[in-house]
XYZ file of C-alpha atoms in Angstrom:
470
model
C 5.197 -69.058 -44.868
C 5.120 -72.064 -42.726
C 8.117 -73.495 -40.714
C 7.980 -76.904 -39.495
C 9.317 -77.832 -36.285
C 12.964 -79.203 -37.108
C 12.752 -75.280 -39.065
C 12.200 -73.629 -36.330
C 13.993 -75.453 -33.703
C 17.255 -74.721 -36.162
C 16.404 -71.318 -36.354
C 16.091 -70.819 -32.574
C 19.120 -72.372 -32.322
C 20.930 -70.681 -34.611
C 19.591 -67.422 -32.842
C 20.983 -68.754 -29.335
C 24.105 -69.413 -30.466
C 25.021 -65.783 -32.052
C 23.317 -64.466 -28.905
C 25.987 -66.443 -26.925
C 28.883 -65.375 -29.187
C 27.782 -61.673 -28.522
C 28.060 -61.959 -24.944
C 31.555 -64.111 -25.513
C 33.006 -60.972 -27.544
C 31.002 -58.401 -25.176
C 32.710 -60.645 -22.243
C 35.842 -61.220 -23.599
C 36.350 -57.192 -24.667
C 35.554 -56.120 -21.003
C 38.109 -58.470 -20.044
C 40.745 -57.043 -22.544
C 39.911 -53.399 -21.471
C 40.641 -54.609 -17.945
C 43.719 -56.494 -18.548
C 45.545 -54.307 -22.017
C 48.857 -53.316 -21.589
C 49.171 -49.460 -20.259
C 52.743 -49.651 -22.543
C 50.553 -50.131 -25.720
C 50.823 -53.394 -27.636
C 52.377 -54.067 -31.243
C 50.717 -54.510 -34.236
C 52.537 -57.333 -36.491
C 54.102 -56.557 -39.108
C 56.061 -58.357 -42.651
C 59.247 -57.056 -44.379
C 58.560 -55.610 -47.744
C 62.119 -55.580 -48.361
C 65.653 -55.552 -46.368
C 67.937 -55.094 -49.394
C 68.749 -50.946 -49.128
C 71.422 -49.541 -46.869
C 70.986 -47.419 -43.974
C 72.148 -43.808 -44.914
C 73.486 -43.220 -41.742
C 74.559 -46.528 -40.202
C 75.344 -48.075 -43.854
C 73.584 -51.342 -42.663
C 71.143 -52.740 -44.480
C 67.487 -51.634 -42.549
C 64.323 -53.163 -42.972
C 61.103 -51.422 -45.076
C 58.149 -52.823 -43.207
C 54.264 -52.852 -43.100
C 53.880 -51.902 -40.954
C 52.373 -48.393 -42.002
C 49.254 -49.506 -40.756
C 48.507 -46.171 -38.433
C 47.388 -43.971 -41.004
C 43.708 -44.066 -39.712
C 41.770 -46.542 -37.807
C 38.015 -47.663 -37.045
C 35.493 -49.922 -34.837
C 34.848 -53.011 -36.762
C 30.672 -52.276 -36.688
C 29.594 -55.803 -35.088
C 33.182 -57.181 -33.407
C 33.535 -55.588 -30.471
C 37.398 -56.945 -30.183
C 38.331 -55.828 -33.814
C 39.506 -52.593 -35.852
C 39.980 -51.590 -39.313
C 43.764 -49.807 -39.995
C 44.702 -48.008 -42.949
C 48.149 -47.591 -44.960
C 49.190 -44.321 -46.550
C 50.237 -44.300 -50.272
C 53.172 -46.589 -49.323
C 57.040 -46.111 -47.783
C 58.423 -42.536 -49.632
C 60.951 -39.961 -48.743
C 61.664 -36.444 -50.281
C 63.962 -36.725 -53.375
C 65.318 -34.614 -55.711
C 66.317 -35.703 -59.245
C 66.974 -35.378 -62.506
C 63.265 -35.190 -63.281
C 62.208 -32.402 -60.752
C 61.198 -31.947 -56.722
C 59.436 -35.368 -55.813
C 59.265 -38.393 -53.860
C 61.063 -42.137 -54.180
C 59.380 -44.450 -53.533
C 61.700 -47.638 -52.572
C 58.422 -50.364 -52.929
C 56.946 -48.301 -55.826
C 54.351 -51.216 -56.651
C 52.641 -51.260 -53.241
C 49.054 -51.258 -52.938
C 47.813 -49.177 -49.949
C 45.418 -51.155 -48.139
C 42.929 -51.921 -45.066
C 44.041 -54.203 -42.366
C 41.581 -55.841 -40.428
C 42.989 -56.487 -36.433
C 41.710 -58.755 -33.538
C 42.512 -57.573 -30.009
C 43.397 -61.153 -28.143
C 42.691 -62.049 -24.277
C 46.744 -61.511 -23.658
C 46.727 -57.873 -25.104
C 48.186 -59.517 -28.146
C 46.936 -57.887 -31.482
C 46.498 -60.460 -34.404
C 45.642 -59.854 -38.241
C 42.467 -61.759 -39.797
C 42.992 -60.222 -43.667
C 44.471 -57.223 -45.710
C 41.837 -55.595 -48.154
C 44.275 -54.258 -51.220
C 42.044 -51.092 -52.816
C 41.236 -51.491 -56.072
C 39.912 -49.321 -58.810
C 36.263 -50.323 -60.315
C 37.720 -53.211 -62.488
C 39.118 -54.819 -60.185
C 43.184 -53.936 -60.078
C 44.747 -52.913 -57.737
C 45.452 -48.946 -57.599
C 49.137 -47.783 -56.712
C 50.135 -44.913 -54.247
C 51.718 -42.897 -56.915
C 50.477 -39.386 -57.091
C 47.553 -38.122 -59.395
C 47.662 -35.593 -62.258
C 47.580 -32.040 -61.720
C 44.049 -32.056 -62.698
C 42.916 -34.304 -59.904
C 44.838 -32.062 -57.167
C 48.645 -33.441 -57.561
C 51.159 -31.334 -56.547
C 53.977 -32.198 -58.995
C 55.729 -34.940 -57.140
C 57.638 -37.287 -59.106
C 57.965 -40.707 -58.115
C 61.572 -41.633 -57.673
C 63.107 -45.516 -57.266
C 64.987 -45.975 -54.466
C 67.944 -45.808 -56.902
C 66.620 -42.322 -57.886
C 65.943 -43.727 -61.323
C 62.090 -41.897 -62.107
C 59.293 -44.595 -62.066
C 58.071 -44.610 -65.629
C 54.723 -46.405 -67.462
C 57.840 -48.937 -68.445
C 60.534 -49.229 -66.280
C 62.044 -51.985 -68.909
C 62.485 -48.529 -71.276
C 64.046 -45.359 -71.395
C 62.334 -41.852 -70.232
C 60.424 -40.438 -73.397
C 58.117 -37.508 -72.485
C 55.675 -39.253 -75.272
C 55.649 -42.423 -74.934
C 56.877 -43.683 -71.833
C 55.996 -40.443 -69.164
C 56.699 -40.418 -65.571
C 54.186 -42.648 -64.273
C 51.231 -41.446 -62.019
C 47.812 -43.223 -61.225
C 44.554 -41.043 -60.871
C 43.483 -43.900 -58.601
C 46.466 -43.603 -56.760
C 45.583 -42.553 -52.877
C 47.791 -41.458 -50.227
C 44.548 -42.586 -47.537
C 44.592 -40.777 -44.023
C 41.029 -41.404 -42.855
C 38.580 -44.411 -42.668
C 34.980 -45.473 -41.710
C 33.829 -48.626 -42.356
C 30.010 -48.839 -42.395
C 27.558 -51.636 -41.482
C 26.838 -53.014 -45.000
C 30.788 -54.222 -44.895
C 32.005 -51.217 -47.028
C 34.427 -48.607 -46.357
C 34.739 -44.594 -47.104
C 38.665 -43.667 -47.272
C 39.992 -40.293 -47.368
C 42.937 -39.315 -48.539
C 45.643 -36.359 -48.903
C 46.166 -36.226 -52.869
C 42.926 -34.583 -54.090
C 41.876 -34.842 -51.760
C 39.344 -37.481 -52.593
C 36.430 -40.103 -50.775
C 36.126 -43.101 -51.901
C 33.916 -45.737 -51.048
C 35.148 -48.673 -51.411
C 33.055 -52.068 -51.327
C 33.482 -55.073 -48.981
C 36.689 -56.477 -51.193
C 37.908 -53.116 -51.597
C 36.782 -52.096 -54.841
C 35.649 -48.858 -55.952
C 32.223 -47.917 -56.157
C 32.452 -44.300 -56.285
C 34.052 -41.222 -54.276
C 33.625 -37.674 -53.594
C 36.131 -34.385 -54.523
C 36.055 -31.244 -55.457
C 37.045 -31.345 -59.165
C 33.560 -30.948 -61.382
C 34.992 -32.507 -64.363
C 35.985 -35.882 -62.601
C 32.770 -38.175 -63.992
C 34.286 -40.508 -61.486
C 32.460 -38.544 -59.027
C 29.128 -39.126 -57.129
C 29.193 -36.002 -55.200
C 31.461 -33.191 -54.769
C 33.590 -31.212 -52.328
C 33.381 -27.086 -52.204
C 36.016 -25.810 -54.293
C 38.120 -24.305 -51.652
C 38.993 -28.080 -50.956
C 41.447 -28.286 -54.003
C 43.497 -25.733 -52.207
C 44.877 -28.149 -49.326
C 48.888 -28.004 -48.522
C 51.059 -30.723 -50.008
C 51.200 -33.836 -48.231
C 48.615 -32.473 -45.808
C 45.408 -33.059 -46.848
C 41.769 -34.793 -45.434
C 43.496 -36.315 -42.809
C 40.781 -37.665 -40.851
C 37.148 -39.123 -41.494
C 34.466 -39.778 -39.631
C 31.370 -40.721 -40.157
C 27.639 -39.791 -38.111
C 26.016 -42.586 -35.856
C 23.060 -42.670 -38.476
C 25.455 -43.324 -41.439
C 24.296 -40.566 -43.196
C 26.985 -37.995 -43.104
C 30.603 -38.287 -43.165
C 32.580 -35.836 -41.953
C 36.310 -34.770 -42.626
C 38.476 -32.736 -41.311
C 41.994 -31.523 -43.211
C 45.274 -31.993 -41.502
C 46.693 -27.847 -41.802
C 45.985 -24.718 -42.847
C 45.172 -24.517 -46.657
C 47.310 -22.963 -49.269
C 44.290 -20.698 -49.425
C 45.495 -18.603 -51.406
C 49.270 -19.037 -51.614
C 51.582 -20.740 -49.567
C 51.598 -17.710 -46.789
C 48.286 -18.774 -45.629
C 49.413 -22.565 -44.938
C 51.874 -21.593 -41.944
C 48.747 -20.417 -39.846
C 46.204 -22.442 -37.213
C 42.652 -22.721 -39.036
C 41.805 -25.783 -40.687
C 38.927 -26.989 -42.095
C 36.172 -29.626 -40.996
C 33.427 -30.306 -44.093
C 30.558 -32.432 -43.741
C 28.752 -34.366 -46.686
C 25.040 -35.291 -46.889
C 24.971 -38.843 -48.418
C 21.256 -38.786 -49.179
C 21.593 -35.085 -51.064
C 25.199 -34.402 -51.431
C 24.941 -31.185 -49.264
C 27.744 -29.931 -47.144
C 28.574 -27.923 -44.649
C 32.097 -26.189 -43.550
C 33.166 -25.139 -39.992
C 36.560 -23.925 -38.482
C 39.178 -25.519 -35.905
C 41.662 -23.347 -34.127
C 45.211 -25.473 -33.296
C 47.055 -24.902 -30.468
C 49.770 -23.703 -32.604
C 50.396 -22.887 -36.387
C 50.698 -25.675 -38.574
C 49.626 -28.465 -36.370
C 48.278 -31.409 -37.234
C 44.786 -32.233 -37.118
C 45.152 -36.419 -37.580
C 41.686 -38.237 -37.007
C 38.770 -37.248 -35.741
C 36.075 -39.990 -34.694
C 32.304 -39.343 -34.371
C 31.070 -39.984 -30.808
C 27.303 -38.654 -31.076
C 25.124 -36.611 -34.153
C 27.539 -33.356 -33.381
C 30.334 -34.423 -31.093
C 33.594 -35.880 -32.201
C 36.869 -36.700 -31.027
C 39.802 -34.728 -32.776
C 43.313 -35.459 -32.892
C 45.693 -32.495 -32.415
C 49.565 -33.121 -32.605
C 52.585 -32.213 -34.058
C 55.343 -33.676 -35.138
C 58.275 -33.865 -32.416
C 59.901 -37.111 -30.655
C 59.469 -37.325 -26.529
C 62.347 -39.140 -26.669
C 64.432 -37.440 -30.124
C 64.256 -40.209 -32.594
C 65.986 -39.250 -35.878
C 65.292 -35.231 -34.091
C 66.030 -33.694 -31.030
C 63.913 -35.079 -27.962
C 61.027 -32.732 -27.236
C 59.460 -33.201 -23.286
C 56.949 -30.703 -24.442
C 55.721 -32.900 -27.487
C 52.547 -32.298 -28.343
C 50.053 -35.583 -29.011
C 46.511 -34.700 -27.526
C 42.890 -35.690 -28.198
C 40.100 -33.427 -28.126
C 36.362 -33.256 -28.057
C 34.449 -30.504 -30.677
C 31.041 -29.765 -30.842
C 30.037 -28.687 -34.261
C 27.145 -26.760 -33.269
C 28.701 -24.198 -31.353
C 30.969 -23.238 -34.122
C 29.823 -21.374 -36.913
C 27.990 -23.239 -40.567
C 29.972 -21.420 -43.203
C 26.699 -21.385 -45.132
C 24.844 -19.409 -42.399
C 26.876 -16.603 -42.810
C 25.428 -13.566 -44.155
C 27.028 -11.975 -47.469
C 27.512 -8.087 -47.812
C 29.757 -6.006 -49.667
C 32.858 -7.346 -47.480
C 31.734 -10.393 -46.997
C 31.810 -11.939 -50.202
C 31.784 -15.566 -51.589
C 34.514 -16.816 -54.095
C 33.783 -19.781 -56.418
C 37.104 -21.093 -55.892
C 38.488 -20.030 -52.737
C 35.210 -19.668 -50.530
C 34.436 -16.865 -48.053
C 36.708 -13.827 -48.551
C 36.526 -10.945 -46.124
C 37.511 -7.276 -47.195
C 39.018 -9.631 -50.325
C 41.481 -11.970 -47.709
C 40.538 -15.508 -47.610
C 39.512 -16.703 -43.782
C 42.910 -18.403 -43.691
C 44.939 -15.221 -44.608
C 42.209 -12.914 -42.554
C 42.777 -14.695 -39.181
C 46.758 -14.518 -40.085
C 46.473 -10.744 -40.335
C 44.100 -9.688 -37.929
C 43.646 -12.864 -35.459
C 40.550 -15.330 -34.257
C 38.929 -12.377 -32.085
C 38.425 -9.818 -35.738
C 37.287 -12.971 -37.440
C 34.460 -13.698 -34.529
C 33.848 -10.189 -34.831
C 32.699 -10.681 -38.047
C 30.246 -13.345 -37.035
C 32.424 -16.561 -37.626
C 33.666 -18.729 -34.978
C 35.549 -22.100 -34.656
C 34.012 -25.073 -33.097
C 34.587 -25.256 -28.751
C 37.325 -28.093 -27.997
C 37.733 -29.890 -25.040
C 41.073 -31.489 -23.579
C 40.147 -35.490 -23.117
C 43.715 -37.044 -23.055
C 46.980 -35.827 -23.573
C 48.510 -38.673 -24.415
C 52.120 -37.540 -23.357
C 51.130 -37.249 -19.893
C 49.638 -40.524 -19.964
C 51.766 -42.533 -21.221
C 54.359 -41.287 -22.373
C 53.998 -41.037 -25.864
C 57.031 -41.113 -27.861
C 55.618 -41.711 -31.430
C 55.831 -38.220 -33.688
C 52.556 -39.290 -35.586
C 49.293 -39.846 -33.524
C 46.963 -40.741 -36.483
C 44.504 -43.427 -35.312
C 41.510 -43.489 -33.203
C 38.776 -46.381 -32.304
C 35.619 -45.137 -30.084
C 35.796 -48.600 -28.090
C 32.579 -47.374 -26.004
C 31.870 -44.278 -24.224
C 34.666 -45.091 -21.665
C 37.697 -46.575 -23.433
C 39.352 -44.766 -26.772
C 42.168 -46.907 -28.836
C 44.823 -44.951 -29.776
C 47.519 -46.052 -33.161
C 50.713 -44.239 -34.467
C 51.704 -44.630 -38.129
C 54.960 -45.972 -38.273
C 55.989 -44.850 -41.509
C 56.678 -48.230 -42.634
C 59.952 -47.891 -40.418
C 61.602 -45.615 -42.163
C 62.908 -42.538 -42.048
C 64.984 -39.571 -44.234
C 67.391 -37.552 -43.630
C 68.710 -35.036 -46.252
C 66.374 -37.289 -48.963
C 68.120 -40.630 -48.288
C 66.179 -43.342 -46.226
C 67.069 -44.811 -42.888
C 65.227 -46.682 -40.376
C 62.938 -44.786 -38.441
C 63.958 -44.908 -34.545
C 62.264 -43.875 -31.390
C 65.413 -43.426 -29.413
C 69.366 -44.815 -30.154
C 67.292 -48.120 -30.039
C 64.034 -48.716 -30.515
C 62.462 -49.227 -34.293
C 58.979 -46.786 -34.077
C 56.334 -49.535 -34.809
C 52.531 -49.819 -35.050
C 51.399 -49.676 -31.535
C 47.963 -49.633 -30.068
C 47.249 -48.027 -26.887
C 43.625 -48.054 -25.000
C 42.817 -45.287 -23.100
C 39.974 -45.433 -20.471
C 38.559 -42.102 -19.949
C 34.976 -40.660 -20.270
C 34.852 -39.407 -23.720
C 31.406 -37.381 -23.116
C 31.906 -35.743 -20.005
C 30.973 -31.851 -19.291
């Protein structure tokens, strides 16, 4: 094909000027890095609704997203820009007439993607929210899913502790107007977004993968039930074992783009709830060209931890978060100097592929509830005979590296570290999740506080260390 000369002057032009904007962004990020904050800097935030009363100061208190800290990522071409994720929405424990469950003061709200711009000043501006939708187009809900897609029995409570039904405008009939749940529902923990403008979302119901397109509509997603047709690939079984409200807590997702890797936020309820008070958890890799996976081990620093993100930074190494769930400075607990909020770096070739291991008459594999040895399950055989048996045997977690503790660094007084944005190989952004603001004591909501006086609120934090040092 031929291009004439006002052609092809326009199209050198065109391919000087997005040159120049590369080194603007590339210029103005190394500018940013030099200049951010150490104290962190706020993400903005709306009120979803300032109507309820404070349980404990019987003000009124404000609901906010907020909630954005749930999971984070690099935007894939803006150097000065990050993807954040919501959870399933602001909820609190509740107990009604209807059974153990959760209310759910903005019961409507759409969990979502929020897409952030790092200014000059250290401030942090939002371009756009994606709402996630199912695949025709409306918007899913973060109520839970049916037992059959891994829900755990919560029911969804009003603020008013009045159940949320298919139709609020009627009364509670078992038949024909249930307790409402949504099978597309997601309580989302992890994110990726890839560079065809899609995303991959993980999430702590099933828990489930979806991807999600540009405008945040389903195209398909990953889990471990076989009968959900919604399903492109699947999960190993053992996955629909994971501990309420603790599930695939972090996602990552290969340089290449062609495996995503997840790792769950606690020990499994592998087989009963015994084995969920221990310090294993699970990492699981997925193939996206053949749908094969691949399971390794994490040992916490102590039992029931939290593993919150984890962030790919080559083929095999990743950055892990490993918290748990204590204020520096008490919030609505008391204040814990030794709290817990650190980032670490695994290599998953030195722990052991789950598939590599070699079956015998104790070592034995279980259709539902994976590797058993001498009959235990790995979670209940490391609880009863410890890590050093279980290497012994031939299995051994993936090698972890201290990068940042983010305690001694800053002084980190948020109880949830969930976010993390590979910047480049010498600066890491770090985001709490808020919680929407909010807080429960006893089942009845309150504003979520850092101390007597500050409201906990989306706050990014860059870090400049060198994330692949030996």
């Amino acid at each position: 094909m031929l291009i004439n000369k006002i052609g092809l002057v326009s199209v050198v032009s065109a391919l000087v000027l997005f040159s120049a904007a590369n080194r603007s962004v590339a210029a103005d990020m190394d500018s940013i890095l030099d200049t951010f904050p150490k104290q962190g800097s706020d993400l903005p935030y709306s009120v979803l609704r300032a109507d309820l009363k404070d349980a404990k100061t019987l003000q009124p208190f404000e609901i906010r997203n907020g909630g954005y800290g749930s999971a984070m990522t690099a935007h894939p071409t803006q150097k000065n820009q990050f993807y954040a994720l919501t959870d399933r929405g602001p909820n609190a424990n509740h107990q009604g007439d209807y059974g153990k469950g959760k209310s759910f003061p903005v019961a409507d709200y759409t969990p979502r993607i929020g897409l952030f711009e790092v200014k000059l000043n250290g401030e942090i501006v939002q371009i756009k929210d994606i709402l996630l939708k199912r695949p025709d187009g409306s918007v899913i809900s973060g109520l839970p899913n049916s037992s059959a897609l891994g829900g755990t029995g919560e029911t969804p409570y009003h603020a008013d502790g009045s159940p949320v039904l298919v139709n609020d405008q009627l009364p509670y009939n078992a038949a024909t107007n249930p307790i409402k749940l949504d099978d597309y529902g997601l309580d989302g923990e992890g994110l990726v977004a890839l560079k065809d403008g899609t995303f991959w979302v993980s999430d702590e119901y099933g828990p489930h993968i979806v991807h999600f397109d540009r405008d945040g509509e389903e195209i398909t997603r990953i889990n471990a039930f076989k009968d959900d047709t919604r399903s492109l690939l699947h999960l190993p079984a053992v996955f629909q074992h994971r501990r309420a409200n603790r599930g695939m807590e972090g996602l990552a997702i290969t340089p290449d783009q062609t495996t995503l890797v997840g790792i769950m936020q606690s020990s499994m309820k592998n087989p009963d709830k015994a084995s969920q008070k221990g310090d294993l958890t699970r990492i699981v890799s997925v193939n996206l060209t053949n749908g094969e996976t691949e399971q390794y081990l994490y040992r916490q620093e102590k039992a029931e931890n939290a593993n919150s993100e984890i962030a790919a930074l080559t083929a095999n190494k990743f950055l892990v978060i490993e918290r748990d769930g204590s204020f520096l400075f008490g919030g609505p607990k008391k204040a814990n100097p030794n709290a817990q909020k650190q980032v670490y770096r695994i290599d998953l070739t030195s722990g052991t592929a789950l598939s590599s291991v070699s079956l015998s008459s104790s070592m034995k594999e279980d259709e539902s509830h994976g590797l058993l040895i001498d009959g235990l399950t790995l979670e209940q055989y490391v609880q009863k005979h410890g890590w050093d048996a279980l290497a012994k045997q031939g299995i051994k977690p993936v090698t972890k590296k201290l990068i940042v503790d983010m305690v001694e660094e800053v002084g980190y007084a948020h109880d949830k570290m969930e976010g993390l944005w590979v910047i480049d190989n010498q600066h890491l952004g770090v985001l709490n999740d808020d919680d929407f603001a909010t807080w429960s004591t006893d089942g009845k909501l309150e504003q979520k506080y850092l101390d007597k006086n500050t409201v906990d609120a989306n706050r990014l934090f860059i870090i400049k260390k060198n994330l692949l040092a030996e």
